[in-house]
Amino acid sequence: MTTYRTRRHPGVVTLLLLMLAAALAPTPSSAVGGDWWDPVARPAPDSGIGVTGEPFKGTDAAGEVRGFVDAHNHIMSNEAFGGRLICGRAFSTKGIADALRDCPEHYPDGSLAVFDFITNGGDGKHDPVGWPTFEDWPAHDSLTHQQNYYAWIERAWRGGQRVLVNDLVTNGVICSVYFFKDRSCDEMTSIRLQAELTYDLQAYVDGMYGGPGKGWFRIVTDSAQARDVIEQGKLAVVLGVETSEPFGCKQVLDIAQCDEDDIDAGLDELYGLGVRSMFLCHKFDNALCGVRFDEGTLGTAINVGQFLSTGTFWRTEKCAGPQADNPIGSASAPGAEKELPAGVEVPSYDGDARCNVRGLTELGEYAVRGMMERNMMLEIDHMSVKATGRVLDIFESASYPGVLSSHSWMDLDWTERVYGLGGFVAQYMHGSEGFVAEADRTGALRDEYGVGYGYGTDMNGVGGWPAPRGADVPDAVVYPFRSADGGSVLDRQTTGERTWDLNTDGAAHYGLVPDWIEDIRRVGGQHVVEDLFKGAESYLDTWSASERHRAGVNLADGAQATASSAEWNPFTGHAPGRAVDGDRSTRWASGRSDDQWLRVDLGVTHQVGRVTLDWERAYGTSYRIDLSADGVNWRTVWSTTSGDGGLDTAVFPPAPARHVRVQFLDRGTEWGYSLREVGVHGR
């Protein structure tokens, strides 16, 4: 029997929900003895769902779960950024009129909807009335109004979605500079509140279905729970975190404001809340990693925010490889730039210098390894190219699969490396034409690795969503339509006096996700939807592989090491043994010539199938790995002529060996070769 996580001390909201379940009268569609997917009692009045038919249960013929995965959503972001940036709530015990109402400063005509016109242009004016008329919101291009009302999520579940990642999100700097707020800007305080409210939403839905554990909205904390929930036909909800300064790890003038103890305490707290995936940096460079830039006017505004938060603007350099960060550009953002101190201006940037100089810091690497120890999944979207490359190096060196790209914010050239690790990729909720084009571009890779695909809606994430294509296009969505599994029928969705049509309204709220998937089918064909329908299984494959991962034994740790030479230094030693002492603060360094070698005696014969080289700045461009049983007869098992430093991993068919030799052929610098650590593993 599956045991779900419960809070030890139910809050007032939870108690009210239980009372609500007992007090509400059944609506006509939810009579006692009705179908399992209908609630015993739903609040009245409430939103329509617009779906008939039974949600599918169980697994396919191969024993795999079925369904779509939204790998990136923000159900509770109305509680972020000071509590007044996103208006409206996902649920309210007082009913839909209380949940779906505008921020008070937006009345009477939206003139003070400052963030709306900063992000969307115009003057921000709109009809602030939500329930029941919804004249102007939610809308695909309104970034400040609730899109995740629980009944709209219910429609997405009924339409075939089976995994939803709820990223707890906030940004302390945006909170601090925004004109309206009603609570502290502390990021971790907001994260805790959003986690608590997600559990309250679960209790709210449970109350409609007769009690704890009976609703369709199920928060899960491991992949086995998720599979059990999905096999019951319900929605598995995973908690993630996307924030700019997790654990207080900001940097001010390049000085970290946190330490390893803060990181350990923060990871432990998040894990205890049920969080299983997270970003280490988002929008601003912090003490853990550099970010992938935003572009245009928004990029300039965020760069200003970075300066206000850290005292430093983004800094760029030429990229070392084919991957690049987003171009910052030179677009002005007058509203943001006026916040800068007198005499301070946003710098200009060279067009051929597209990469952030900041990568993964030592504290960031400590956090990455801490997440691996806790079997958590790491989001690489928003990380700079330099930081992402190092993360992938670390994961490859440990064969760790827990890497996610959830909403198209990594350089797409990383895709194959992510799949090679066993990671999961989802695409941002673009318009159907753009989504299909990108899905087709990477389709051969998914076929090669046997994986499904996901989408990241980023609803409530101030990003913008697919615009209407028009009702007169030849491949428009035709209502009603059947769900991807064929078991349910979906008609236009109605809430109050407003009925939405994807063709004319675009993806205005979460209830239109199934309509958008039907649009993808009509534009791109059934094959794209089939890849998406495999998404839940692939996401859970990555999660379960992360849970099963155990750090492998480093056979070289403390072994005897010899070398062709060692650099002499009067202040510290660089002897061969420094490369196998388990301490990254020490290193072995060779003399300054190309042909060098380092040998490791493992003491006894082992199966050897993976060797890792953690380079200091002096690295090799050309080298090979040799194995020997007796230290006399050697066999080459791996070689490269394109080494670029960092953390290299050589993987080859496991073979018996007592001795491992790295034969260096060509240097990448004027120095010799320098290794912090050499790892030798069975596989």
XYZ file of C-alpha atoms in Angstrom:
683
model
C 0.000 0.000 0.000
C 1.302 3.443 -0.893
C 1.807 5.805 2.009
C 1.500 9.511 1.220
C 3.363 12.239 3.054
C 1.217 14.058 5.598
C 2.026 17.076 7.708
C 2.286 16.375 11.425
C 0.356 19.456 12.411
C -2.566 20.143 10.032
C -3.038 23.864 9.675
C -6.212 25.857 9.969
C -6.696 25.687 6.200
C -6.633 21.883 6.222
C -9.210 21.725 9.039
C -11.438 24.118 7.139
C -11.143 21.905 4.076
C -12.363 18.858 6.001
C -15.294 20.886 7.300
C -15.965 22.097 3.768
C -16.118 18.529 2.451
C -18.808 17.679 5.004
C -20.818 20.838 4.445
C -20.964 21.159 0.667
C -23.998 19.770 -1.091
C -23.391 17.570 -4.136
C -23.704 19.243 -7.522
C -25.808 17.552 -10.229
C -22.697 16.036 -11.872
C -21.340 14.545 -8.649
C -24.133 12.597 -7.068
C -23.393 9.926 -4.483
C -22.614 6.645 -6.238
C -21.316 8.448 -9.329
C -18.176 7.715 -11.318
C -14.842 7.537 -9.469
C -13.463 10.614 -11.195
C -16.362 12.827 -10.147
C -16.229 14.479 -6.722
C -18.714 13.632 -4.005
C -19.210 17.351 -3.546
C -17.866 20.288 -5.536
C -18.097 23.921 -4.419
C -21.032 25.729 -5.966
C -20.679 27.850 -7.956
C -17.465 26.683 -9.570
C -15.709 26.344 -12.909
C -16.817 23.886 -15.536
C -14.395 21.170 -16.645
C -15.716 20.457 -20.142
C -14.627 16.805 -20.251
C -16.714 13.641 -20.362
C -15.509 10.065 -20.151
C -13.309 8.064 -17.781
C -9.667 9.075 -17.215
C -7.444 6.191 -18.258
C -5.834 3.970 -15.616
C -3.067 1.412 -15.552
C -0.049 0.734 -17.717
C 0.429 -0.195 -21.357
C 1.221 -3.680 -22.654
C 4.903 -3.182 -21.778
C 4.077 -2.278 -18.173
C 4.907 1.403 -18.651
C 2.786 4.274 -17.406
C 1.082 6.467 -19.957
C 0.421 10.164 -20.085
C 1.804 13.652 -20.541
C 4.249 15.412 -18.234
C 4.374 19.127 -17.549
C 7.915 19.434 -16.244
C 7.690 23.125 -15.309
C 4.730 24.923 -13.763
C 4.171 27.415 -10.931
C 0.843 26.721 -9.242
C 1.509 28.925 -6.218
C 3.528 31.812 -7.653
C 0.830 34.258 -6.582
C 2.490 33.892 -3.165
C 5.895 34.859 -4.638
C 7.545 38.217 -5.387
C 5.879 39.883 -2.389
C 2.439 38.375 -3.038
C 1.048 40.980 -5.453
C 2.710 40.277 -8.803
C 0.449 37.362 -9.829
C -3.175 38.121 -9.008
C -5.634 35.414 -8.002
C -5.188 32.004 -6.370
C -5.272 28.366 -7.386
C -8.026 27.725 -4.827
C -9.831 29.338 -1.931
C -11.971 27.872 0.830
C -14.202 30.914 0.296
C -14.946 29.844 -3.270
C -14.109 30.750 -6.838
C -15.074 34.426 -6.569
C -12.446 34.866 -3.873
C -9.838 32.786 -5.692
C -10.161 34.412 -9.101
C -10.104 38.089 -8.318
C -7.629 40.749 -9.362
C -5.084 42.517 -7.168
C -6.682 45.464 -5.353
C -4.383 48.034 -6.990
C -5.630 46.943 -10.445
C -9.072 48.427 -9.723
C -10.893 50.187 -11.298
C -9.244 50.004 -14.750
C -5.808 48.408 -14.391
C -3.928 51.711 -14.444
C -1.641 50.515 -11.658
C -0.994 47.103 -13.202
C 2.626 48.171 -13.463
C 4.203 44.806 -14.220
C 1.551 44.137 -16.860
C 2.512 47.107 -19.000
C 6.235 46.720 -18.308
C 6.117 43.190 -19.734
C 3.267 43.514 -22.242
C 3.516 47.085 -23.461
C 0.630 49.508 -23.696
C -0.786 51.078 -20.582
C -1.757 47.905 -18.711
C -5.406 48.919 -18.557
C -7.868 46.061 -18.320
C -11.125 45.039 -16.727
C -10.022 43.819 -13.293
C -13.161 41.739 -12.688
C -12.465 38.018 -12.702
C -15.325 35.746 -11.701
C -17.809 35.545 -13.318
C -17.172 37.689 -16.420
C -13.398 37.320 -17.087
C -13.559 39.943 -19.807
C -9.803 40.487 -20.065
C -8.097 37.723 -18.100
C -6.731 35.125 -17.904
C -5.198 35.627 -21.349
C -2.230 34.181 -23.230
C -0.412 37.530 -23.094
C -1.343 38.646 -19.575
C 1.560 37.771 -17.293
C 0.078 38.875 -13.985
C -3.166 36.897 -13.604
C -3.817 33.436 -12.220
C -3.709 30.651 -14.835
C -3.605 27.639 -12.513
C -7.039 27.520 -10.904
C -7.459 23.977 -9.589
C -10.403 23.158 -11.900
C -8.304 24.121 -14.919
C -5.592 21.743 -13.710
C -8.325 19.122 -13.318
C -9.220 19.550 -16.988
C -5.583 19.000 -17.983
C -5.511 15.828 -15.866
C -8.763 14.606 -17.434
C -7.219 15.344 -20.842
C -4.306 12.951 -20.305
C -1.668 14.664 -18.160
C -0.261 12.402 -15.457
C 2.787 14.249 -14.055
C 2.952 17.902 -13.029
C 6.096 19.483 -11.591
C 5.144 22.386 -9.355
C 8.225 24.604 -9.142
C 8.134 26.742 -6.015
C 9.402 30.058 -7.316
C 10.296 33.571 -6.243
C 12.890 36.308 -6.657
C 13.876 38.542 -3.777
C 15.138 41.400 -5.946
C 11.981 41.588 -8.070
C 10.019 41.572 -4.822
C 12.121 44.352 -3.328
C 11.841 46.709 -6.322
C 8.180 46.018 -7.166
C 5.831 48.726 -5.980
C 3.245 46.495 -4.323
C 3.811 43.748 -1.793
C 2.164 42.434 1.351
C 4.889 40.202 2.847
C 8.605 39.673 3.309
C 10.876 39.281 0.271
C 12.867 36.456 1.878
C 13.050 33.710 -0.743
C 13.065 30.692 1.553
C 10.061 32.044 3.497
C 8.114 32.172 0.241
C 9.270 28.690 -0.797
C 8.075 27.230 2.513
C 4.677 28.906 2.151
C 4.203 27.675 -1.421
C 5.055 24.123 -0.371
C 2.537 24.317 2.482
C -0.184 25.630 0.177
C 0.439 22.857 -2.343
C -0.297 20.347 0.419
C -3.359 22.419 1.320
C -4.536 22.221 -2.297
C -4.186 18.431 -2.107
C -6.347 18.464 1.042
C -8.850 20.775 -0.672
C -9.294 18.331 -3.559
C -9.376 15.371 -1.156
C -12.222 17.065 0.686
C -14.342 17.010 -2.479
C -13.746 13.282 -2.914
C -14.551 12.133 0.598
C -11.362 12.463 2.605
C -7.574 12.194 2.749
C -5.967 10.306 -0.122
C -9.125 10.133 -2.264
C -8.605 13.076 -4.624
C -6.908 13.135 -8.019
C -4.201 15.685 -7.018
C -1.466 13.605 -5.341
C 1.869 15.007 -4.155
C 4.535 12.321 -4.530
C 8.038 12.129 -3.058
C 9.468 9.140 -4.911
C 9.057 7.567 -8.332
C 7.326 4.431 -7.005
C 4.617 6.604 -5.432
C 4.259 8.447 -8.723
C 3.802 5.206 -10.660
C 1.200 3.999 -8.193
C -0.728 7.286 -8.454
C -0.645 7.232 -12.253
C -1.751 3.611 -12.419
C -4.785 4.706 -10.390
C -5.510 7.242 -13.126
C -4.595 10.247 -10.951
C -2.144 13.159 -11.272
C 1.317 12.793 -9.693
C 2.548 16.207 -8.467
C 6.285 16.662 -7.923
C 7.728 19.607 -5.991
C 10.658 21.523 -7.472
C 12.345 24.847 -6.680
C 13.281 27.674 -9.050
C 14.711 30.670 -7.232
C 17.614 33.037 -7.716
C 19.378 32.794 -4.361
C 18.616 29.381 -2.800
C 19.708 28.961 0.834
C 20.685 32.659 0.841
C 23.517 31.865 -1.600
C 23.811 35.254 -3.239
C 27.098 36.921 -4.093
C 27.933 40.551 -3.444
C 30.893 41.934 -5.375
C 31.795 38.297 -6.140
C 31.911 37.381 -2.439
C 29.680 34.461 -1.449
C 27.090 35.151 1.241
C 26.694 31.472 2.183
C 28.880 28.494 3.059
C 28.769 24.700 2.875
C 26.781 24.451 6.115
C 24.085 26.722 4.650
C 23.902 24.517 1.557
C 23.600 21.306 3.574
C 20.924 22.794 5.820
C 19.039 24.182 2.834
C 19.094 20.934 0.871
C 17.976 18.990 3.941
C 15.095 21.394 4.540
C 13.928 21.289 0.929
C 14.135 17.516 0.844
C 12.066 17.408 4.030
C 9.422 19.587 2.357
C 9.176 17.005 -0.431
C 11.275 18.848 -3.038
C 12.987 16.456 -5.463
C 14.308 18.752 -8.214
C 15.685 22.278 -8.272
C 17.599 25.021 -10.050
C 20.827 26.310 -8.509
C 20.678 29.684 -10.256
C 17.954 31.653 -11.994
C 18.139 35.109 -13.603
C 21.002 36.460 -11.441
C 24.552 35.179 -10.994
C 24.777 33.889 -7.446
C 27.350 32.226 -5.202
C 26.710 28.856 -6.868
C 26.713 29.519 -10.605
C 26.445 31.975 -13.458
C 23.200 32.264 -15.426
C 22.260 32.027 -19.065
C 21.330 35.582 -19.984
C 17.928 36.957 -20.899
C 17.661 38.899 -24.137
C 16.367 42.308 -25.229
C 14.577 44.735 -22.945
C 13.866 42.052 -20.352
C 17.551 41.102 -20.357
C 18.578 44.693 -19.706
C 16.057 44.981 -16.870
C 17.299 41.746 -15.277
C 20.910 42.885 -15.663
C 19.946 46.002 -13.709
C 18.390 43.747 -11.079
C 21.612 41.742 -10.959
C 23.569 44.925 -10.255
C 21.132 46.065 -7.565
C 21.357 42.649 -5.909
C 25.057 41.866 -6.295
C 26.926 45.058 -7.200
C 28.070 43.490 -10.490
C 26.643 43.418 -13.996
C 26.846 40.339 -16.194
C 30.309 39.807 -17.696
C 30.873 38.031 -21.000
C 33.668 36.277 -22.874
C 34.083 34.381 -26.130
C 32.673 30.874 -25.946
C 35.086 27.952 -25.855
C 32.777 25.560 -27.736
C 29.684 25.503 -29.967
C 27.290 26.223 -27.097
C 26.492 29.839 -26.244
C 24.440 31.825 -23.786
C 21.669 34.100 -25.032
C 22.818 37.417 -26.538
C 22.223 40.261 -24.106
C 21.821 42.881 -26.828
C 21.621 46.634 -26.305
C 17.886 47.207 -25.847
C 17.077 49.856 -23.271
C 14.789 49.362 -20.290
C 14.173 52.903 -19.015
C 11.881 51.859 -16.176
C 14.552 49.601 -14.729
C 17.602 51.709 -15.589
C 16.309 54.668 -13.621
C 16.771 52.530 -10.487
C 20.549 52.548 -10.976
C 22.683 54.872 -8.852
C 23.705 58.166 -10.445
C 26.552 57.713 -12.896
C 26.091 53.938 -13.245
C 25.114 52.606 -16.677
C 24.445 49.150 -18.083
C 27.596 48.131 -19.980
C 27.642 47.331 -23.684
C 28.591 43.838 -24.859
C 30.519 42.480 -27.840
C 28.357 40.447 -30.180
C 31.000 37.728 -30.497
C 31.310 37.303 -26.715
C 28.192 35.303 -25.941
C 29.240 33.327 -22.845
C 28.999 34.257 -19.172
C 32.445 34.332 -17.558
C 30.930 32.813 -14.437
C 30.500 29.060 -14.396
C 29.955 26.639 -11.543
C 31.707 27.869 -8.397
C 33.300 25.645 -5.772
C 30.222 26.163 -3.600
C 28.073 25.341 -6.598
C 29.963 22.118 -7.123
C 29.462 21.317 -3.441
C 25.713 21.864 -3.904
C 25.649 19.673 -7.037
C 27.365 16.843 -5.200
C 25.016 17.379 -2.253
C 22.028 16.943 -4.546
C 23.574 13.749 -5.918
C 24.032 12.411 -2.385
C 20.330 13.048 -1.761
C 19.372 11.523 -5.148
C 17.742 14.779 -6.255
C 17.376 15.908 -9.871
C 19.153 19.060 -11.052
C 17.646 21.542 -13.500
C 20.274 22.906 -15.898
C 17.976 25.427 -17.592
C 19.075 28.991 -16.698
C 22.660 27.847 -15.996
C 25.391 29.466 -18.059
C 27.086 27.343 -20.726
C 30.197 27.179 -18.565
C 28.225 26.046 -15.504
C 26.178 23.530 -17.494
C 29.286 22.001 -19.033
C 30.829 21.456 -15.616
C 27.610 19.932 -14.233
C 27.433 17.489 -17.122
C 31.104 16.641 -16.609
C 30.436 15.874 -12.934
C 27.390 13.762 -13.723
C 29.230 11.854 -16.442
C 32.157 11.191 -14.117
C 29.721 9.546 -11.665
C 27.270 8.099 -14.236
C 24.539 10.115 -12.514
C 21.325 10.425 -14.587
C 19.451 13.100 -12.617
C 19.606 15.999 -15.084
C 16.550 17.894 -16.354
C 15.949 20.545 -18.984
C 12.345 21.462 -18.391
C 11.523 24.531 -20.502
C 13.952 25.202 -23.370
C 16.399 27.351 -21.427
C 19.590 25.411 -22.130
C 21.619 25.540 -25.337
C 19.931 22.893 -27.467
C 23.310 21.412 -28.402
C 23.393 19.880 -24.916
C 20.408 17.626 -25.727
C 22.341 14.499 -26.660
C 24.572 14.729 -23.583
C 21.451 14.925 -21.413
C 19.938 11.881 -23.104
C 23.267 10.053 -22.887
C 23.216 10.439 -19.107
C 19.634 9.199 -18.860
C 18.218 12.673 -18.260
C 14.912 14.172 -19.372
C 14.125 17.035 -21.775
C 10.931 19.070 -22.095
C 10.181 21.962 -24.413
C 8.638 25.285 -23.446
C 4.942 25.659 -24.299
C 5.564 27.346 -27.636
C 2.935 27.786 -30.324
C 2.116 24.537 -32.090
C 4.140 25.291 -35.246
C 7.309 26.151 -33.316
C 6.808 23.314 -30.862
C 6.411 20.769 -33.654
C 9.486 22.064 -35.499
C 11.694 21.644 -32.427
C 10.140 18.278 -31.562
C 10.909 17.043 -35.076
C 14.469 18.385 -34.900
C 15.233 16.207 -31.875
C 12.952 13.304 -32.784
C 15.768 11.111 -34.128
C 17.648 11.486 -30.836
C 14.595 10.376 -28.862
C 14.251 7.372 -31.130
C 17.934 6.538 -30.649
C 17.702 6.710 -26.858
C 14.177 5.308 -26.622
C 12.727 8.219 -24.641
C 9.564 10.277 -24.597
C 9.149 14.052 -24.614
C 7.703 16.631 -22.260
C 6.455 20.181 -22.199
C 7.026 22.941 -19.676
C 4.024 25.262 -19.548
C 5.644 27.737 -17.120
C 2.127 28.931 -16.289
C 2.159 31.801 -13.773
C 5.826 32.164 -14.757
C 5.530 35.552 -16.542
C 6.735 34.081 -19.827
C 3.912 34.403 -22.386
C 2.008 31.543 -24.008
C 0.780 30.470 -27.464
C -1.301 33.118 -29.218
C -4.482 32.213 -31.106
C -3.919 30.941 -34.650
C -7.466 31.805 -35.719
C -10.622 29.800 -36.263
C -10.297 29.988 -40.053
C -6.949 28.205 -40.448
C -7.345 24.830 -42.209
C -5.911 22.843 -39.278
C -7.753 24.600 -36.455
C -8.897 22.646 -33.415
C -12.380 21.247 -33.957
C -14.563 20.991 -30.843
C -15.393 18.589 -29.360
C -12.330 16.360 -29.736
C -11.079 13.146 -28.137
C -8.185 12.940 -25.687
C -4.926 11.362 -26.833
C -5.878 7.994 -25.307
C -9.269 8.108 -26.991
C -11.275 7.659 -23.807
C -12.474 11.183 -23.044
C -14.221 13.882 -25.048
C -13.283 17.533 -24.516
C -15.436 20.500 -25.446
C -14.725 24.193 -25.029
C -13.949 25.101 -21.417
C -16.310 27.427 -19.541
C -15.753 29.272 -16.284
C -18.547 31.568 -15.149
C -19.829 33.567 -18.121
C -16.693 33.057 -20.226
C -16.003 30.205 -22.659
C -12.490 29.798 -24.044
C -11.563 28.510 -27.492
C -7.883 27.826 -28.217
C -8.329 28.951 -31.830
C -9.437 32.447 -30.841
C -8.080 32.826 -27.298
C -4.736 31.010 -27.408
C -3.419 29.196 -24.358
C -5.005 31.524 -21.820
C -4.986 29.180 -18.817
C -4.042 25.676 -17.735
C -7.369 24.165 -18.737
C -6.428 24.752 -22.375
C -3.357 22.484 -22.256
C -5.317 19.531 -23.754
C -6.619 21.852 -26.506
C -3.030 22.928 -27.244
C -1.974 19.270 -27.498
C -4.820 18.683 -29.963
C -3.543 21.711 -31.898
C -0.086 20.098 -31.999
C -1.648 16.906 -33.353
C -3.453 18.769 -36.108
C -0.386 20.823 -37.048
C 2.384 18.267 -36.622
C 0.800 14.849 -36.725
C 0.124 12.005 -34.342
C 3.811 11.082 -33.937
C 4.558 14.217 -31.895
C 1.652 13.531 -29.538
C 2.775 9.918 -29.190
C 6.226 11.098 -28.088
C 4.556 13.405 -25.562
C 2.325 10.573 -24.347
C 5.502 8.646 -23.456
C 6.736 11.597 -21.432
C 5.497 10.520 -17.996
C 7.322 7.182 -18.292
C 10.596 8.815 -19.374
C 10.460 11.412 -16.614
C 9.920 8.665 -14.048
C 12.754 6.630 -15.594
C 15.130 9.524 -14.936
C 13.800 9.980 -11.411
C 13.971 6.292 -10.481
C 17.490 5.944 -11.926
C 18.540 8.924 -9.779
C 17.030 7.269 -6.701
C 18.873 4.015 -7.397
C 22.225 5.668 -7.985
C 24.946 4.962 -5.449
C 28.352 6.559 -5.480
C 30.814 4.069 -6.931
C 34.001 3.078 -5.146
C 37.043 4.950 -6.450
C 39.583 2.164 -6.837
C 42.382 4.732 -7.127
C 41.692 6.411 -3.787
C 44.868 6.097 -1.716
C 46.549 3.817 -4.271
C 50.249 3.955 -5.102
C 50.998 6.376 -7.943
C 54.154 7.032 -9.956
C 54.876 9.438 -12.785
C 57.402 10.311 -15.440
C 58.120 13.589 -13.620
C 56.822 15.940 -10.939
C 57.055 19.708 -10.793
C 59.318 20.980 -8.035
C 57.996 23.726 -5.796
C 59.687 25.024 -2.601
C 56.341 25.739 -0.942
C 54.201 22.690 -1.700
C 54.563 19.233 -3.190
C 53.110 18.092 -6.509
C 54.049 14.419 -6.214
C 52.061 11.740 -8.125
C 50.278 10.618 -4.956
C 48.531 14.000 -4.759
C 46.332 12.906 -7.697
C 44.904 9.956 -5.737
C 44.621 11.390 -2.221
C 40.890 12.266 -2.436
C 41.598 15.974 -1.921
C 40.804 18.378 -4.783
C 42.858 21.116 -3.133
C 46.060 19.202 -3.934
C 47.392 18.134 -7.338
C 50.076 16.307 -9.259
C 51.958 18.363 -11.850
C 54.450 17.117 -14.460
C 57.450 18.726 -16.081
C 56.968 21.035 -19.058
C 57.120 18.641 -21.982
C 54.534 16.759 -24.019
C 55.378 13.116 -23.456
C 54.574 12.268 -19.830
C 52.759 9.531 -17.941
C 51.026 8.829 -14.649
C 50.563 5.258 -13.381
C 48.267 3.989 -10.622
C 48.770 0.599 -8.945
C 45.400 -0.617 -7.617
C 47.068 -3.281 -5.468
C 44.996 -6.167 -6.817
C 43.217 -6.867 -10.076
C 39.807 -5.239 -10.588
C 37.371 -4.860 -13.450
C 38.041 -1.340 -14.778
C 35.616 0.415 -17.125
C 35.731 4.120 -16.320
C 38.534 6.594 -15.594
C 37.971 10.230 -14.621
C 40.553 13.024 -14.865
C 39.922 16.212 -12.893
C 42.312 18.698 -14.498
C 43.819 21.785 -12.998
C 44.452 24.565 -15.551
C 47.311 22.664 -17.247
C 45.557 19.952 -19.258
C 46.201 17.547 -22.090
C 44.670 17.804 -25.554
C 45.897 14.363 -26.624
C 46.258 11.383 -24.271
C 45.258 7.754 -23.850
C 44.270 5.299 -21.123
C 46.224 2.026 -20.913
C 45.514 -1.021 -18.713
C 47.855 -3.765 -17.543
C 47.624 -6.834 -15.344
C 51.362 -6.979 -14.562
C 52.687 -3.436 -15.125
C 54.727 -4.642 -18.125
C 52.281 -5.510 -20.884
C 49.882 -2.648 -21.661
C 46.714 -2.374 -23.738
C 45.153 0.928 -24.862
C 41.419 1.039 -24.066
C 40.578 4.704 -24.730
C 42.156 7.779 -26.341
C 41.353 11.341 -27.400
C 42.934 14.114 -29.458
C 40.425 16.781 -28.432
C 40.830 17.200 -24.684
C 39.753 20.593 -23.370
C 40.432 20.384 -19.637
C 37.831 20.473 -16.892
C 36.582 17.066 -15.813
C 37.062 14.306 -18.394
C 35.464 10.870 -18.257
C 36.751 7.919 -20.275
C 34.275 5.042 -20.551
C 35.197 1.733 -22.181
C 34.242 -1.958 -21.990
C 35.266 -3.189 -18.507
C 38.467 -5.237 -18.464
C 40.588 -6.807 -15.692
C 43.558 -4.674 -14.615
C 45.771 -3.947 -11.632
C 47.645 -1.077 -13.259
C 46.164 2.003 -14.976
C 48.331 4.388 -16.992
C 47.464 7.769 -18.436
C 49.867 8.389 -21.318
C 50.002 12.103 -22.126
C 50.947 13.067 -25.681
C 50.169 16.767 -26.281
C 49.701 19.679 -23.881
C 46.962 22.282 -24.034
C 49.048 25.008 -22.317
C 52.664 26.118 -22.002
C 52.828 24.268 -18.675
C 53.018 20.524 -18.215
C 50.071 18.363 -17.124
C 48.303 18.899 -13.805
C 45.607 16.700 -12.250
C 43.690 17.350 -9.053
C 42.286 13.825 -8.898
C 42.260 10.624 -10.931
C 39.318 8.265 -10.451
C 39.228 4.605 -11.457
C 35.905 2.761 -11.414
C 34.494 -0.584 -12.392
C 31.860 0.923 -14.680
